[in-house]
Short mmCIF file of C-alpha atoms in Angstrom, two decimals:
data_model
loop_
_atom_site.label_atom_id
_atom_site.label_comp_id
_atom_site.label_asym_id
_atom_site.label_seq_id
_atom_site.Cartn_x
_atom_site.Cartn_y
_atom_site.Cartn_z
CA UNK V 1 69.20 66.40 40.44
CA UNK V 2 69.50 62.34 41.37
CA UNK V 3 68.32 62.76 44.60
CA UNK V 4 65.54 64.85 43.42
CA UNK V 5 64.41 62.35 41.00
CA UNK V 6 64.75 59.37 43.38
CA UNK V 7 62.84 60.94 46.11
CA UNK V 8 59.96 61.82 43.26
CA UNK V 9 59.96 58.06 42.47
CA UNK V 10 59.87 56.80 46.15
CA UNK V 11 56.96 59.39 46.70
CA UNK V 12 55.16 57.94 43.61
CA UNK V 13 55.53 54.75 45.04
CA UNK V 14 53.88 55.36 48.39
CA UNK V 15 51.50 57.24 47.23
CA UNK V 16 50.48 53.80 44.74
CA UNK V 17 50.20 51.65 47.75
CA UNK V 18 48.57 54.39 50.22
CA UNK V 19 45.84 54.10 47.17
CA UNK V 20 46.13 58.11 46.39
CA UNK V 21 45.75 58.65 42.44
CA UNK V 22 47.92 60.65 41.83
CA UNK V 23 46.60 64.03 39.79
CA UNK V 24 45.56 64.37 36.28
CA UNK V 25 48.02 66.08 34.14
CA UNK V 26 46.49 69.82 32.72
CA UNK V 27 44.95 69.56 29.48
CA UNK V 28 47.51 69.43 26.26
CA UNK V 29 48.78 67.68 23.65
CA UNK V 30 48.97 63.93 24.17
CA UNK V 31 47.83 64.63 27.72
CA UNK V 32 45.03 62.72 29.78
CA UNK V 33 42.58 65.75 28.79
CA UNK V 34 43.25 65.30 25.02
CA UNK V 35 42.51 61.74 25.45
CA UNK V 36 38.95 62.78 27.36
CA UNK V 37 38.19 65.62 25.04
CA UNK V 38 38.50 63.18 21.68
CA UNK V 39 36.60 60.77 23.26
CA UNK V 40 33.40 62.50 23.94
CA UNK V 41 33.90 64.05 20.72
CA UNK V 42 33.46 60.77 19.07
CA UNK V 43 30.66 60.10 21.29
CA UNK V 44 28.57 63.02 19.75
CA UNK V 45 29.89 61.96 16.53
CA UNK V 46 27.76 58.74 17.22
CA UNK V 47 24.78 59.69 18.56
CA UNK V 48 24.60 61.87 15.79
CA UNK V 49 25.15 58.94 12.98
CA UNK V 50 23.21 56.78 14.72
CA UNK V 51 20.12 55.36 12.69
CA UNK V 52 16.81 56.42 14.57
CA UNK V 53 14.74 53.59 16.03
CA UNK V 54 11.46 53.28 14.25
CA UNK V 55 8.57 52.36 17.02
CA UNK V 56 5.32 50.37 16.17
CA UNK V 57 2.51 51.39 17.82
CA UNK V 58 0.10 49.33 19.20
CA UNK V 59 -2.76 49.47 16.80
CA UNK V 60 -0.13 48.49 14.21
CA UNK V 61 0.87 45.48 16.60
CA UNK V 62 -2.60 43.95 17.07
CA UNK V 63 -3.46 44.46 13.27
CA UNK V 64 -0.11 42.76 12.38
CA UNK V 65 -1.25 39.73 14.91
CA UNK V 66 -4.64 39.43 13.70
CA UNK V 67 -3.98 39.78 9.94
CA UNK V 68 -1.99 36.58 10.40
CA UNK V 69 -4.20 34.67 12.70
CA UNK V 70 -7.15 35.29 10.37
CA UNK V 71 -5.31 33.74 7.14
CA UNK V 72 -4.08 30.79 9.15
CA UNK V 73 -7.83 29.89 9.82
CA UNK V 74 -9.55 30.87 6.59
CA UNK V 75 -6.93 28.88 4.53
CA UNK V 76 -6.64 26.08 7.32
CA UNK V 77 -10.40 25.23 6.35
CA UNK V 78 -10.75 22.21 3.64
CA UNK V 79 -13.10 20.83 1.60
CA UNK V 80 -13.17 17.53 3.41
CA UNK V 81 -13.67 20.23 6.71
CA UNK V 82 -16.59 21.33 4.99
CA UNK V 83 -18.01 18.48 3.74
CA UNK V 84 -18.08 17.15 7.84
CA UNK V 85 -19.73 20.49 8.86
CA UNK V 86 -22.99 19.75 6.10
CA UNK V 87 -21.74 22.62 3.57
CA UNK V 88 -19.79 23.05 0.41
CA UNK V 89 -19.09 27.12 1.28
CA UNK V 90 -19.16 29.76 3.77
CA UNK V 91 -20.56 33.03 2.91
CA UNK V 92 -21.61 34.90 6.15
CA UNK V 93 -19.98 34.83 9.28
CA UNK V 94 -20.60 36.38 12.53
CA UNK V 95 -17.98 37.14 15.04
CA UNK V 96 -18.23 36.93 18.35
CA UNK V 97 -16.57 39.28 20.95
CA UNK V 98 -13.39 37.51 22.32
CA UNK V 99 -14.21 36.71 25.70
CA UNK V 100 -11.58 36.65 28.80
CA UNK V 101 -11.11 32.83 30.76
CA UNK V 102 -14.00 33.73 33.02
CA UNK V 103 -16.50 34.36 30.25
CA UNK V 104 -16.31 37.80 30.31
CA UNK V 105 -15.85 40.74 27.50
CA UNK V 106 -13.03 42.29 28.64
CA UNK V 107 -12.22 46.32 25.95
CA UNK V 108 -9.76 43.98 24.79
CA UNK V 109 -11.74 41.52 23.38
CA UNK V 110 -13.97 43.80 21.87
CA UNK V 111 -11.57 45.33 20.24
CA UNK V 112 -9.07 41.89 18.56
CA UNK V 113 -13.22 40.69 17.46
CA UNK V 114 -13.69 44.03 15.88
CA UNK V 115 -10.41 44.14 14.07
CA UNK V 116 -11.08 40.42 13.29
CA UNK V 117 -14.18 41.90 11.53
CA UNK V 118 -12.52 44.45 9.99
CA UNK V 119 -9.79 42.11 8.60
CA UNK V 120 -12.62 39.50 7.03
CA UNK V 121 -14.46 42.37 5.19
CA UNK V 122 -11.05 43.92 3.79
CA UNK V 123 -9.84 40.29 2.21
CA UNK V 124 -12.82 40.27 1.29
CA UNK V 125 -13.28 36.53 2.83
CA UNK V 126 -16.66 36.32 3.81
CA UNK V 127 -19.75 38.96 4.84
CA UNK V 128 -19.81 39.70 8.32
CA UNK V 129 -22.99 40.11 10.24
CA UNK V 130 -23.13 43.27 12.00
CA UNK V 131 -21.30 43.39 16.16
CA UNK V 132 -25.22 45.06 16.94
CA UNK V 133 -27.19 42.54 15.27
CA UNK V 134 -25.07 39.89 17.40
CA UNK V 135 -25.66 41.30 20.61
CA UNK V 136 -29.53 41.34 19.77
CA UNK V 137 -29.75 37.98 19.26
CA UNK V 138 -27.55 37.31 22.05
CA UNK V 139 -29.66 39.10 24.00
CA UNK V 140 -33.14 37.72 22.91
CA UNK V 141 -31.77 34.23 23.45
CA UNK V 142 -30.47 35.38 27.01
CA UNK V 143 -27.14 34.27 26.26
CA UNK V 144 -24.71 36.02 28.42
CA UNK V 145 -21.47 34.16 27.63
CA UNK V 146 -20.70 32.55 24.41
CA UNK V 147 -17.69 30.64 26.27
CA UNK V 148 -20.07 27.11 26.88
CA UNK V 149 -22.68 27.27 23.94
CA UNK V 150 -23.38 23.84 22.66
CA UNK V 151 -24.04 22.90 19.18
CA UNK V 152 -28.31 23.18 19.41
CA UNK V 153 -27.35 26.52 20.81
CA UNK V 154 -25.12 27.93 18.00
CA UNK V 155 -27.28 26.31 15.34
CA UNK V 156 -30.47 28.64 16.87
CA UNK V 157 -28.14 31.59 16.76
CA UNK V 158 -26.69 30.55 13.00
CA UNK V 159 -30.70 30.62 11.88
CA UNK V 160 -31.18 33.71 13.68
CA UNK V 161 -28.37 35.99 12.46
CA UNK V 162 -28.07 34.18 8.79
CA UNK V 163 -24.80 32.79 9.95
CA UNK V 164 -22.77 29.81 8.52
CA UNK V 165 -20.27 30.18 10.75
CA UNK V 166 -19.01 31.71 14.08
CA UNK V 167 -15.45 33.10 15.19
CA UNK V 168 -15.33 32.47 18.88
CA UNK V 169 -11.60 34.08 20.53
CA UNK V 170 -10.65 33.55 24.37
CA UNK V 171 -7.73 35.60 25.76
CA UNK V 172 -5.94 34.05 28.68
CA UNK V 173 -3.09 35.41 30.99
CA UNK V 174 -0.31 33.28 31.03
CA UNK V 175 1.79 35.69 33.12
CA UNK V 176 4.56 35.51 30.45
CA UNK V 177 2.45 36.54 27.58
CA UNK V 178 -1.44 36.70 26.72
CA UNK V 179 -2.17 33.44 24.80
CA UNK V 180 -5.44 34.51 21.97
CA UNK V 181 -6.93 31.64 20.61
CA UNK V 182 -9.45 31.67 18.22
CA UNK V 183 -11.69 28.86 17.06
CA UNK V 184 -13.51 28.86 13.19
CA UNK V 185 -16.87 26.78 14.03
CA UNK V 186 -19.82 25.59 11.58
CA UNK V 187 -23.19 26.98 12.70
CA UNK V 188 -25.06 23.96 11.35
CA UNK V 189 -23.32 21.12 13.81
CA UNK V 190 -20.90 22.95 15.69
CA UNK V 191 -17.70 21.15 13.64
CA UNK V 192 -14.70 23.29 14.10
CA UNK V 193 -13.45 24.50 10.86
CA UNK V 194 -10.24 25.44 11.87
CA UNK V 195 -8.28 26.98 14.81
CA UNK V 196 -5.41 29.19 15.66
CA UNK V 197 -3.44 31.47 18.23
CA UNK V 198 -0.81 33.82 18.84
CA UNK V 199 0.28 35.19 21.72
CA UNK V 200 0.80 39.12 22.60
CA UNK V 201 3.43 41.03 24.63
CA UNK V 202 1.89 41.14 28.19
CA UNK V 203 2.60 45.15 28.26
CA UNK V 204 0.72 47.05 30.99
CA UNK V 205 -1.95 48.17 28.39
CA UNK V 206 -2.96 45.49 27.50
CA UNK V 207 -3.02 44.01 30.85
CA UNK V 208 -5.38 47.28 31.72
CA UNK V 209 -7.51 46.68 28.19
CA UNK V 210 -8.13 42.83 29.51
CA UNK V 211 -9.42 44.16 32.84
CA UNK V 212 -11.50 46.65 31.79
CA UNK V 213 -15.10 45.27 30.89
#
């Protein structure tokens, strides 16, 4: 029986350092197999307890964004702002589709402008002039970008659509993120009222929404 058990132990011992594992004892109590069978056992105990992941989708995302962007400039604007831009109050705004670094409306920037509009009317901030009624006065004053309008400009498109003010956004690509800024501007001198950004995960829809015009 010794030199049964001492020949088991050498060939243990070569078998270590030839790098054979040596095999996996059958399944029972205490055993290697126990071991395995408990512990997927407690990993289906897990995944079962495991709280399930709420995800946003994107609508809710953008609203979220603009709802925030739109207080920061409506409550950035002061009397003393006002005052500088020839009025004591702002009643009627029109917004202007968001337009991409080269000038252009991307389906992205018609959609943050229209959910811009839609967040004005619901706070009830101001009265927004119609996205149509813009783009005929855009059109009769052949203005193809809004990106470079000067003040003389925006004042002739103020008289025109009943506008005291304009919301102008431009979305730009940072590679990182899309960086939305959005600028609050008086139609009577072209004083900026207030301004604001936020920036938005740079997901592949929205990359395909910014290229799409």
């Amino acid at each position: 029986m010794k030199k049964t058990y001492q020949n088991s132990q050498k060939s243990e011992v070569r078998s270590q350092w030839s790098g054979v594992i040596p095999p996996v004892p059958p399944f029972k109590k205490g055993g290697w197999g126990g071991f395995f069978l408990s512990f997927i056992f407690c990993l289906f105990l897990t995944a079962g307890c495991a709280k399930q992941v709420i995800i946003v989708t994107d609508a809710r995302y953008y609203e979220g964004k603009i709802k925030a962007l739109t207080d920061q400039l409506v409550k950035s604007v002061t009397k003393e702002k006002l005052a500088v831009a020839g009025t004591d109050k702002i009643n009627r705004v029109a917004v202007m589709d968001f337009i991409n670094f080269n000038g252009k409306v991307s389906t992205l920037g018609k959609y943050l402008s229209s959910k811009l509009s839609e967040t004005i009317i619901e706070k009830n901030y101001f009265k927004v002039v119609q996205r149509g009624e813009v783009l005929e006065v855009l059109k009769v004053n052949n203005i193809v970008s809004t990106g470079g309008l000067n003040n003389e400009t925006m004042k002739r498109l103020g008289e025109g659509l009943n506008a005291d003010a304009f919301f102008f956004g431009e979305i730009i690509d940072l590679g990182t993120n899309i960086d939305i800024n959005v600028k609050f501007i008086s139609s009577k001198n072209g004083e900026i009222l207030s301004a604001a950004s936020f920036n938005i995960d740079r997901t592949r829809s929205a990359i395909n929404l910014m290229e799409t015009f």
